[in-house]
Amino acid sequence: MGTKGETRIEMKQGQILANVKKASSDQEFNVVTPTAIAGVRGTTFEVQVFEGFDDNRVSNSSVRVLDGKVAMKPRIVALENVSQEDIEKSPKLKKLAELQNKEIVLDDASRGSMDPELEKKVALLNNAAAENGDSTQALKIAEEQADDLSNTAGEDKALIKEEAEVTVKDRMESATLTAATPEMLEKLEAGSNQEAANEIAEVRKKQQEQILAQIEEEAESQKLESEEEIRKHYQALEKIVLKNGEVIRGATVAQTGNILVIHTADGVRRVSKSEIASQNFL
């Protein structure tokens, strides 16, 4: 859910790879994690959230952009239902708002993350806000921690931008993504997740042959003629044993539905998951 014109996906933990094409400049598409907000500007990107193992359930978030642009900034939960007028009245809340507005723009083949020390403090503050049903008390806690968070962030320490490797397999996988229409996103906003998922699955099914052909053409164009060349290019080599006893050695470059596209020294072929007895990396 989100404000008018905003599609907002809340992600507690896990990993998603998404391709977003906004219909107009006034549309917003945000992926919100426990500690960060990724504002999408039309791109193929990946968000990862790993939940910590300590008693405080501290998580860390990262955003990797394959192509396009994503704006990343910290998330302060206590500010989400506070008016700008109320923020202006409180020097402490203004500090937190300034922290939340510290933004980096990630572009092609880059990764963004938060300073680990700052992210831990933000996570603890957000956990406290989420667990405290009293918004007044949550704001009080936020004000008490404002100076510490602001000092930890410093001038330019809040967020870290670095180069990110985008592999051939990443590119292949991104080609299998189905773009969600504005209507599908509206259903997601309205909470009709299953209906939207069914529509996406139907569109994906219709596009599957086209997607597979595109992936095969791209793989064939690499002209890889040995297992060593395949291993080097895809950074992986697998041994796949089919139920009929046939052994395939190569790299799985993409999967759409139940069909895997496998690049072998003899060429590119499709294999259904139902045909596979075992699959191991070499």
PDB file of C-alpha atoms in Angstrom:
ATOM      1  CA  MET A   1       0.000   0.000   0.000  1.00  0.00           C
ATOM      2  CA  GLY A   2       1.098   3.610  -0.455  1.00  0.00           C
ATOM      3  CA  THR A   3      -0.042   7.169  -0.932  1.00  0.00           C
ATOM      4  CA  LYS A   4      -1.905   8.259  -4.052  1.00  0.00           C
ATOM      5  CA  GLY A   5       0.295   7.647  -7.092  1.00  0.00           C
ATOM      6  CA  GLU A   6       2.624   5.408  -5.081  1.00  0.00           C
ATOM      7  CA  THR A   7       3.057   1.660  -5.289  1.00  0.00           C
ATOM      8  CA  ARG A   8       4.731   0.518  -2.084  1.00  0.00           C
ATOM      9  CA  ILE A   9       5.986  -3.004  -1.483  1.00  0.00           C
ATOM     10  CA  GLU A  10       7.055  -3.831   2.072  1.00  0.00           C
ATOM     11  CA  MET A  11       9.781  -6.455   2.262  1.00  0.00           C
ATOM     12  CA  LYS A  12      10.649  -7.952   5.658  1.00  0.00           C
ATOM     13  CA  GLN A  13      13.361 -10.353   4.502  1.00  0.00           C
ATOM     14  CA  GLY A  14      14.508 -12.308   1.467  1.00  0.00           C
ATOM     15  CA  GLN A  15      15.454 -11.247  -2.040  1.00  0.00           C
ATOM     16  CA  ILE A  16      13.620  -9.983  -5.115  1.00  0.00           C
ATOM     17  CA  LEU A  17      14.707  -9.245  -8.666  1.00  0.00           C
ATOM     18  CA  ALA A  18      12.330  -6.836 -10.362  1.00  0.00           C
ATOM     19  CA  ASN A  19      11.920  -4.941 -13.611  1.00  0.00           C
ATOM     20  CA  VAL A  20       9.860  -1.780 -13.195  1.00  0.00           C
ATOM     21  CA  LYS A  21       8.737   0.530 -15.972  1.00  0.00           C
ATOM     22  CA  LYS A  22       6.753   3.471 -14.644  1.00  0.00           C
ATOM     23  CA  ALA A  23       3.874   4.660 -16.813  1.00  0.00           C
ATOM     24  CA  SER A  24       4.355   8.342 -15.934  1.00  0.00           C
ATOM     25  CA  SER A  25       6.730  10.645 -14.070  1.00  0.00           C
ATOM     26  CA  ASP A  26       4.233  11.242 -11.250  1.00  0.00           C
ATOM     27  CA  GLN A  27       4.097   7.544 -10.368  1.00  0.00           C
ATOM     28  CA  GLU A  28       6.237   6.265  -7.512  1.00  0.00           C
ATOM     29  CA  PHE A  29       7.377   2.684  -6.991  1.00  0.00           C
ATOM     30  CA  ASN A  30       9.039   2.083  -3.636  1.00  0.00           C
ATOM     31  CA  VAL A  31      10.403  -1.087  -2.080  1.00  0.00           C
ATOM     32  CA  VAL A  32      10.488  -0.594   1.684  1.00  0.00           C
ATOM     33  CA  THR A  33      12.686  -2.733   3.953  1.00  0.00           C
ATOM     34  CA  PRO A  34      12.957  -2.560   7.767  1.00  0.00           C
ATOM     35  CA  THR A  35      15.768   0.011   7.460  1.00  0.00           C
ATOM     36  CA  ALA A  36      15.723   1.503   3.957  1.00  0.00           C
ATOM     37  CA  ILE A  37      13.578   2.795   1.105  1.00  0.00           C
ATOM     38  CA  ALA A  38      14.430   2.097  -2.540  1.00  0.00           C
ATOM     39  CA  GLY A  39      12.683   4.516  -4.886  1.00  0.00           C
ATOM     40  CA  VAL A  40      12.600   3.144  -8.406  1.00  0.00           C
ATOM     41  CA  ARG A  41      12.926   5.347 -11.466  1.00  0.00           C
ATOM     42  CA  GLY A  42      12.399   2.678 -14.132  1.00  0.00           C
ATOM     43  CA  THR A  43      14.971  -0.061 -13.872  1.00  0.00           C
ATOM     44  CA  THR A  44      15.981  -3.672 -13.325  1.00  0.00           C
ATOM     45  CA  PHE A  45      17.120  -4.048  -9.742  1.00  0.00           C
ATOM     46  CA  GLU A  46      17.548  -6.469  -6.846  1.00  0.00           C
ATOM     47  CA  VAL A  47      16.730  -5.898  -3.181  1.00  0.00           C
ATOM     48  CA  GLN A  48      18.101  -8.154  -0.448  1.00  0.00           C
ATOM     49  CA  VAL A  49      17.093  -8.141   3.221  1.00  0.00           C
ATOM     50  CA  PHE A  50      18.888 -10.427   5.650  1.00  0.00           C
ATOM     51  CA  GLU A  51      17.470 -10.736   9.155  1.00  0.00           C
ATOM     52  CA  GLY A  52      20.040 -10.771  11.928  1.00  0.00           C
ATOM     53  CA  PHE A  53      20.434 -13.582  14.406  1.00  0.00           C
ATOM     54  CA  ASP A  54      20.702 -11.558  17.613  1.00  0.00           C
ATOM     55  CA  ASP A  55      17.879 -10.951  20.091  1.00  0.00           C
ATOM     56  CA  ASN A  56      17.132  -7.566  18.543  1.00  0.00           C
ATOM     57  CA  ARG A  57      16.407  -9.049  15.084  1.00  0.00           C
ATOM     58  CA  VAL A  58      18.611  -6.459  13.396  1.00  0.00           C
ATOM     59  CA  SER A  59      18.421  -6.773   9.622  1.00  0.00           C
ATOM     60  CA  ASN A  60      20.532  -5.324   6.844  1.00  0.00           C
ATOM     61  CA  SER A  61      19.392  -4.243   3.409  1.00  0.00           C
ATOM     62  CA  SER A  62      21.164  -3.795   0.106  1.00  0.00           C
ATOM     63  CA  VAL A  63      20.074  -2.702  -3.351  1.00  0.00           C
ATOM     64  CA  ARG A  64      21.825  -3.781  -6.543  1.00  0.00           C
ATOM     65  CA  VAL A  65      20.971  -2.114  -9.848  1.00  0.00           C
ATOM     66  CA  LEU A  66      21.477  -4.029 -13.083  1.00  0.00           C
ATOM     67  CA  ASP A  67      20.413  -1.127 -15.274  1.00  0.00           C
ATOM     68  CA  GLY A  68      18.549   2.126 -14.759  1.00  0.00           C
ATOM     69  CA  LYS A  69      18.400   4.162 -11.559  1.00  0.00           C
ATOM     70  CA  VAL A  70      17.255   3.579  -7.979  1.00  0.00           C
ATOM     71  CA  ALA A  71      17.314   6.172  -5.195  1.00  0.00           C
ATOM     72  CA  MET A  72      18.145   4.654  -1.802  1.00  0.00           C
ATOM     73  CA  LYS A  73      17.727   6.315   1.588  1.00  0.00           C
ATOM     74  CA  PRO A  74      17.347   5.346   5.266  1.00  0.00           C
ATOM     75  CA  ARG A  75      13.889   4.628   6.669  1.00  0.00           C
ATOM     76  CA  ILE A  76      12.763   6.121   9.981  1.00  0.00           C
ATOM     77  CA  VAL A  77       9.448   4.453  10.866  1.00  0.00           C
ATOM     78  CA  ALA A  78       8.567   6.930  13.633  1.00  0.00           C
ATOM     79  CA  LEU A  79       8.370   9.762  11.068  1.00  0.00           C
ATOM     80  CA  GLU A  80       6.001   8.029   8.667  1.00  0.00           C
ATOM     81  CA  ASN A  81       2.793   9.391  10.195  1.00  0.00           C
ATOM     82  CA  VAL A  82       4.137  12.761  11.310  1.00  0.00           C
ATOM     83  CA  SER A  83       3.273  15.969   9.456  1.00  0.00           C
ATOM     84  CA  GLN A  84       5.989  18.240   8.098  1.00  0.00           C
ATOM     85  CA  GLU A  85       4.652  20.966  10.393  1.00  0.00           C
ATOM     86  CA  ASP A  86       5.221  18.824  13.496  1.00  0.00           C
ATOM     87  CA  ILE A  87       8.690  17.871  12.299  1.00  0.00           C
ATOM     88  CA  GLU A  88       9.615  21.543  11.876  1.00  0.00           C
ATOM     89  CA  LYS A  89       8.585  22.223  15.487  1.00  0.00           C
ATOM     90  CA  SER A  90      11.042  19.662  16.885  1.00  0.00           C
ATOM     91  CA  PRO A  91      14.823  20.095  16.348  1.00  0.00           C
ATOM     92  CA  LYS A  92      15.312  16.399  17.146  1.00  0.00           C
ATOM     93  CA  LEU A  93      12.758  15.225  14.586  1.00  0.00           C
ATOM     94  CA  LYS A  94      14.293  17.611  12.044  1.00  0.00           C
ATOM     95  CA  LYS A  95      17.614  15.826  12.540  1.00  0.00           C
ATOM     96  CA  LEU A  96      15.945  12.476  11.874  1.00  0.00           C
ATOM     97  CA  ALA A  97      14.185  13.886   8.805  1.00  0.00           C
ATOM     98  CA  GLU A  98      17.524  15.154   7.492  1.00  0.00           C
ATOM     99  CA  LEU A  99      18.970  11.677   8.030  1.00  0.00           C
ATOM    100  CA  GLN A 100      16.054  10.087   6.175  1.00  0.00           C
ATOM    101  CA  ASN A 101      16.623  12.494   3.284  1.00  0.00           C
ATOM    102  CA  LYS A 102      20.262  11.432   2.874  1.00  0.00           C
ATOM    103  CA  GLU A 103      19.911   9.778  -0.517  1.00  0.00           C
ATOM    104  CA  ILE A 104      22.230   8.106  -2.960  1.00  0.00           C
ATOM    105  CA  VAL A 105      21.312   7.399  -6.571  1.00  0.00           C
ATOM    106  CA  LEU A 106      22.410   3.994  -7.811  1.00  0.00           C
ATOM    107  CA  ASP A 107      22.884   3.466 -11.521  1.00  0.00           C
ATOM    108  CA  ASP A 108      24.020   0.684 -13.856  1.00  0.00           C
ATOM    109  CA  ALA A 109      26.017  -2.085 -12.142  1.00  0.00           C
ATOM    110  CA  SER A 110      26.127  -0.488  -8.701  1.00  0.00           C
ATOM    111  CA  ARG A 111      25.166  -1.533  -5.186  1.00  0.00           C
ATOM    112  CA  GLY A 112      23.963   0.525  -2.247  1.00  0.00           C
ATOM    113  CA  SER A 113      23.972  -0.303   1.447  1.00  0.00           C
ATOM    114  CA  MET A 114      23.869   1.512   4.764  1.00  0.00           C
ATOM    115  CA  ASP A 115      26.780   2.031   7.102  1.00  0.00           C
ATOM    116  CA  PRO A 116      26.605  -1.095   9.341  1.00  0.00           C
ATOM    117  CA  GLU A 117      26.779   0.804  12.647  1.00  0.00           C
ATOM    118  CA  LEU A 118      24.100   3.262  11.543  1.00  0.00           C
ATOM    119  CA  GLU A 119      21.874   0.519  10.137  1.00  0.00           C
ATOM    120  CA  LYS A 120      21.955  -1.361  13.438  1.00  0.00           C
ATOM    121  CA  LYS A 121      20.837   1.760  15.302  1.00  0.00           C
ATOM    122  CA  VAL A 122      18.131   2.520  12.731  1.00  0.00           C
ATOM    123  CA  ALA A 123      16.897  -1.082  12.929  1.00  0.00           C
ATOM    124  CA  LEU A 124      16.678  -0.973  16.723  1.00  0.00           C
ATOM    125  CA  LEU A 125      14.802   2.343  16.604  1.00  0.00           C
ATOM    126  CA  ASN A 126      12.407   1.023  13.963  1.00  0.00           C
ATOM    127  CA  ASN A 127      11.842  -2.204  15.905  1.00  0.00           C
ATOM    128  CA  ALA A 128      10.936  -0.148  18.970  1.00  0.00           C
ATOM    129  CA  ALA A 129       8.537   2.009  16.928  1.00  0.00           C
ATOM    130  CA  ALA A 130       6.877  -1.039  15.377  1.00  0.00           C
ATOM    131  CA  GLU A 131       6.427  -2.769  18.728  1.00  0.00           C
ATOM    132  CA  ASN A 132       5.145   0.325  20.521  1.00  0.00           C
ATOM    133  CA  GLY A 133       1.499   0.918  19.692  1.00  0.00           C
ATOM    134  CA  ASP A 134       1.651   4.429  21.152  1.00  0.00           C
ATOM    135  CA  SER A 135       2.867   6.782  18.393  1.00  0.00           C
ATOM    136  CA  THR A 136       3.579   9.518  20.965  1.00  0.00           C
ATOM    137  CA  GLN A 137       5.904   7.188  22.865  1.00  0.00           C
ATOM    138  CA  ALA A 138       7.549   6.078  19.608  1.00  0.00           C
ATOM    139  CA  LEU A 139       8.286   9.725  18.742  1.00  0.00           C
ATOM    140  CA  LYS A 140       9.705  10.303  22.214  1.00  0.00           C
ATOM    141  CA  ILE A 141      12.095   7.360  21.753  1.00  0.00           C
ATOM    142  CA  ALA A 142      13.040   8.698  18.308  1.00  0.00           C
ATOM    143  CA  GLU A 143      13.802  12.160  19.722  1.00  0.00           C
ATOM    144  CA  GLU A 144      15.967  10.626  22.448  1.00  0.00           C
ATOM    145  CA  GLN A 145      18.075   8.817  19.837  1.00  0.00           C
ATOM    146  CA  ALA A 146      18.170  11.571  17.206  1.00  0.00           C
ATOM    147  CA  ASP A 147      21.564  13.032  18.180  1.00  0.00           C
ATOM    148  CA  ASP A 148      23.240   9.616  18.307  1.00  0.00           C
ATOM    149  CA  LEU A 149      21.893   8.604  14.888  1.00  0.00           C
ATOM    150  CA  SER A 150      22.793  11.956  13.357  1.00  0.00           C
ATOM    151  CA  ASN A 151      26.350  11.792  14.719  1.00  0.00           C
ATOM    152  CA  THR A 152      26.782   8.213  13.494  1.00  0.00           C
ATOM    153  CA  ALA A 153      25.645   9.185   9.995  1.00  0.00           C
ATOM    154  CA  GLY A 154      28.004  12.167   9.809  1.00  0.00           C
ATOM    155  CA  GLU A 155      28.127  14.217   6.628  1.00  0.00           C
ATOM    156  CA  ASP A 156      28.452  11.435   4.091  1.00  0.00           C
ATOM    157  CA  LYS A 157      28.702   8.172   6.026  1.00  0.00           C
ATOM    158  CA  ALA A 158      25.036   7.112   6.047  1.00  0.00           C
ATOM    159  CA  LEU A 159      24.986   5.243   2.734  1.00  0.00           C
ATOM    160  CA  ILE A 160      27.640   3.432   0.756  1.00  0.00           C
ATOM    161  CA  LYS A 161      27.713   3.143  -3.037  1.00  0.00           C
ATOM    162  CA  GLU A 162      30.035   0.705  -4.757  1.00  0.00           C
ATOM    163  CA  GLU A 163      30.427  -1.106  -8.038  1.00  0.00           C
ATOM    164  CA  ALA A 164      28.463  -4.346  -8.346  1.00  0.00           C
ATOM    165  CA  GLU A 165      29.188  -7.240 -10.630  1.00  0.00           C
ATOM    166  CA  VAL A 166      26.391  -7.969 -13.090  1.00  0.00           C
ATOM    167  CA  THR A 167      26.956 -11.414 -14.560  1.00  0.00           C
ATOM    168  CA  VAL A 168      25.737 -12.877 -17.811  1.00  0.00           C
ATOM    169  CA  LYS A 169      23.387 -15.048 -15.767  1.00  0.00           C
ATOM    170  CA  ASP A 170      21.951 -11.921 -14.122  1.00  0.00           C
ATOM    171  CA  ARG A 171      21.218 -10.501 -17.563  1.00  0.00           C
ATOM    172  CA  MET A 172      19.621 -13.750 -18.665  1.00  0.00           C
ATOM    173  CA  GLU A 173      17.442 -13.911 -15.552  1.00  0.00           C
ATOM    174  CA  SER A 174      16.333 -10.314 -15.981  1.00  0.00           C
ATOM    175  CA  ALA A 175      15.167 -11.190 -19.491  1.00  0.00           C
ATOM    176  CA  THR A 176      12.683 -13.668 -17.991  1.00  0.00           C
ATOM    177  CA  LEU A 177      10.957 -11.028 -15.866  1.00  0.00           C
ATOM    178  CA  THR A 178       7.371 -10.123 -16.698  1.00  0.00           C
ATOM    179  CA  ALA A 179       6.565  -6.416 -16.501  1.00  0.00           C
ATOM    180  CA  ALA A 180       3.561  -5.711 -14.286  1.00  0.00           C
ATOM    181  CA  THR A 181       0.950  -3.403 -15.813  1.00  0.00           C
ATOM    182  CA  PRO A 182      -0.416  -0.390 -13.873  1.00  0.00           C
ATOM    183  CA  GLU A 183      -3.652  -2.376 -13.410  1.00  0.00           C
ATOM    184  CA  MET A 184      -1.740  -5.245 -11.797  1.00  0.00           C
ATOM    185  CA  LEU A 185       0.048  -2.818  -9.486  1.00  0.00           C
ATOM    186  CA  GLU A 186      -3.278  -1.280  -8.471  1.00  0.00           C
ATOM    187  CA  LYS A 187      -4.493  -4.748  -7.474  1.00  0.00           C
ATOM    188  CA  LEU A 188      -1.337  -5.277  -5.436  1.00  0.00           C
ATOM    189  CA  GLU A 189      -1.945  -1.925  -3.710  1.00  0.00           C
ATOM    190  CA  ALA A 190      -5.532  -2.927  -2.979  1.00  0.00           C
ATOM    191  CA  GLY A 191      -4.350  -6.168  -1.412  1.00  0.00           C
ATOM    192  CA  SER A 192      -5.543  -8.418  -4.265  1.00  0.00           C
ATOM    193  CA  ASN A 193      -2.196 -10.208  -4.369  1.00  0.00           C
ATOM    194  CA  GLN A 194      -3.483 -13.556  -5.642  1.00  0.00           C
ATOM    195  CA  GLU A 195      -5.489 -11.984  -8.467  1.00  0.00           C
ATOM    196  CA  ALA A 196      -2.496  -9.928  -9.581  1.00  0.00           C
ATOM    197  CA  ALA A 197      -0.212 -12.977  -9.302  1.00  0.00           C
ATOM    198  CA  ASN A 198      -2.597 -15.002 -11.480  1.00  0.00           C
ATOM    199  CA  GLU A 199      -2.584 -12.282 -14.144  1.00  0.00           C
ATOM    200  CA  ILE A 200       1.211 -12.071 -14.094  1.00  0.00           C
ATOM    201  CA  ALA A 201       1.442 -15.868 -14.431  1.00  0.00           C
ATOM    202  CA  GLU A 202      -0.917 -15.789 -17.425  1.00  0.00           C
ATOM    203  CA  VAL A 203       1.070 -13.041 -19.157  1.00  0.00           C
ATOM    204  CA  ARG A 204       4.295 -14.900 -18.411  1.00  0.00           C
ATOM    205  CA  LYS A 205       2.908 -18.095 -19.913  1.00  0.00           C
ATOM    206  CA  LYS A 206       2.009 -16.290 -23.139  1.00  0.00           C
ATOM    207  CA  GLN A 207       5.453 -14.690 -23.324  1.00  0.00           C
ATOM    208  CA  GLN A 208       7.410 -17.818 -22.401  1.00  0.00           C
ATOM    209  CA  GLU A 209       8.246 -18.969 -25.929  1.00  0.00           C
ATOM    210  CA  GLN A 210       9.414 -15.497 -26.917  1.00  0.00           C
ATOM    211  CA  ILE A 211      11.512 -15.201 -23.756  1.00  0.00           C
ATOM    212  CA  LEU A 212      13.106 -18.632 -24.244  1.00  0.00           C
ATOM    213  CA  ALA A 213      13.943 -17.893 -27.875  1.00  0.00           C
ATOM    214  CA  GLN A 214      15.532 -14.587 -26.891  1.00  0.00           C
ATOM    215  CA  ILE A 215      17.663 -16.240 -24.207  1.00  0.00           C
ATOM    216  CA  GLU A 216      18.739 -19.043 -26.537  1.00  0.00           C
ATOM    217  CA  GLU A 217      19.715 -16.573 -29.237  1.00  0.00           C
ATOM    218  CA  GLU A 218      21.788 -14.554 -26.774  1.00  0.00           C
ATOM    219  CA  ALA A 219      23.510 -17.692 -25.441  1.00  0.00           C
ATOM    220  CA  GLU A 220      24.239 -19.082 -28.916  1.00  0.00           C
ATOM    221  CA  SER A 221      25.802 -15.768 -29.948  1.00  0.00           C
ATOM    222  CA  GLN A 222      28.541 -16.274 -27.336  1.00  0.00           C
ATOM    223  CA  LYS A 223      29.960 -19.166 -29.425  1.00  0.00           C
ATOM    224  CA  LEU A 224      31.225 -21.115 -26.414  1.00  0.00           C
ATOM    225  CA  GLU A 225      32.550 -24.461 -27.623  1.00  0.00           C
ATOM    226  CA  SER A 226      34.125 -26.040 -24.536  1.00  0.00           C
ATOM    227  CA  GLU A 227      33.166 -26.681 -20.931  1.00  0.00           C
ATOM    228  CA  GLU A 228      36.031 -24.478 -19.766  1.00  0.00           C
ATOM    229  CA  GLU A 229      34.759 -21.555 -21.842  1.00  0.00           C
ATOM    230  CA  ILE A 230      31.264 -22.092 -20.427  1.00  0.00           C
ATOM    231  CA  ARG A 231      32.568 -22.216 -16.844  1.00  0.00           C
ATOM    232  CA  LYS A 232      34.560 -19.018 -17.340  1.00  0.00           C
ATOM    233  CA  HIS A 233      31.705 -17.148 -19.042  1.00  0.00           C
ATOM    234  CA  TYR A 234      28.927 -18.091 -16.606  1.00  0.00           C
ATOM    235  CA  GLN A 235      31.158 -18.644 -13.577  1.00  0.00           C
ATOM    236  CA  ALA A 236      29.531 -22.037 -13.113  1.00  0.00           C
ATOM    237  CA  LEU A 237      29.459 -25.550 -14.557  1.00  0.00           C
ATOM    238  CA  GLU A 238      26.867 -28.177 -13.643  1.00  0.00           C
ATOM    239  CA  LYS A 239      26.286 -31.877 -14.053  1.00  0.00           C
ATOM    240  CA  ILE A 240      22.619 -32.580 -14.719  1.00  0.00           C
ATOM    241  CA  VAL A 241      21.386 -36.172 -14.771  1.00  0.00           C
ATOM    242  CA  LEU A 242      18.044 -36.755 -16.455  1.00  0.00           C
ATOM    243  CA  LYS A 243      15.599 -39.449 -15.396  1.00  0.00           C
ATOM    244  CA  ASN A 244      16.286 -41.314 -18.656  1.00  0.00           C
ATOM    245  CA  GLY A 245      19.965 -41.607 -17.678  1.00  0.00           C
ATOM    246  CA  GLU A 246      21.306 -38.893 -19.996  1.00  0.00           C
ATOM    247  CA  VAL A 247      24.009 -36.679 -18.473  1.00  0.00           C
ATOM    248  CA  ILE A 248      24.254 -33.003 -19.413  1.00  0.00           C
ATOM    249  CA  ARG A 249      27.275 -30.873 -18.531  1.00  0.00           C
ATOM    250  CA  GLY A 250      26.904 -27.130 -18.875  1.00  0.00           C
ATOM    251  CA  ALA A 251      25.487 -24.003 -17.228  1.00  0.00           C
ATOM    252  CA  THR A 252      21.871 -23.181 -16.501  1.00  0.00           C
ATOM    253  CA  VAL A 253      21.624 -19.660 -17.873  1.00  0.00           C
ATOM    254  CA  ALA A 254      17.961 -18.978 -17.089  1.00  0.00           C
ATOM    255  CA  GLN A 255      14.678 -20.489 -16.022  1.00  0.00           C
ATOM    256  CA  THR A 256      11.159 -19.478 -16.963  1.00  0.00           C
ATOM    257  CA  GLY A 257       8.283 -21.499 -15.581  1.00  0.00           C
ATOM    258  CA  ASN A 258       9.439 -25.118 -15.381  1.00  0.00           C
ATOM    259  CA  ILE A 259      11.827 -24.806 -18.325  1.00  0.00           C
ATOM    260  CA  LEU A 260      15.589 -24.450 -17.858  1.00  0.00           C
ATOM    261  CA  VAL A 261      17.854 -23.134 -20.600  1.00  0.00           C
ATOM    262  CA  ILE A 262      21.189 -24.937 -20.433  1.00  0.00           C
ATOM    263  CA  HIS A 263      24.313 -23.933 -22.350  1.00  0.00           C
ATOM    264  CA  THR A 264      26.489 -26.961 -23.177  1.00  0.00           C
ATOM    265  CA  ALA A 265      29.573 -27.414 -25.316  1.00  0.00           C
ATOM    266  CA  ASP A 266      27.261 -28.903 -27.956  1.00  0.00           C
ATOM    267  CA  GLY A 267      24.929 -25.917 -27.950  1.00  0.00           C
ATOM    268  CA  VAL A 268      21.956 -24.512 -26.059  1.00  0.00           C
ATOM    269  CA  ARG A 269      19.038 -26.720 -25.089  1.00  0.00           C
ATOM    270  CA  ARG A 270      15.862 -26.656 -23.025  1.00  0.00           C
ATOM    271  CA  VAL A 271      15.123 -29.096 -20.219  1.00  0.00           C
ATOM    272  CA  SER A 272      11.955 -29.402 -18.155  1.00  0.00           C
ATOM    273  CA  LYS A 273      12.440 -29.610 -14.382  1.00  0.00           C
ATOM    274  CA  SER A 274      10.263 -32.714 -14.402  1.00  0.00           C
ATOM    275  CA  GLU A 275      12.924 -34.497 -16.506  1.00  0.00           C
ATOM    276  CA  ILE A 276      15.749 -33.891 -14.017  1.00  0.00           C
ATOM    277  CA  ALA A 277      16.868 -36.574 -11.558  1.00  0.00           C
ATOM    278  CA  SER A 278      19.787 -34.617 -10.052  1.00  0.00           C
ATOM    279  CA  GLN A 279      21.651 -31.349 -10.569  1.00  0.00           C
ATOM    280  CA  ASN A 280      25.048 -30.527  -9.030  1.00  0.00           C
ATOM    281  CA  PHE A 281      27.782 -27.939  -9.483  1.00  0.00           C
ATOM    282  CA  LEU A 282      31.171 -29.209 -10.612  1.00  0.00           C
TER     283      LEU A 282
END
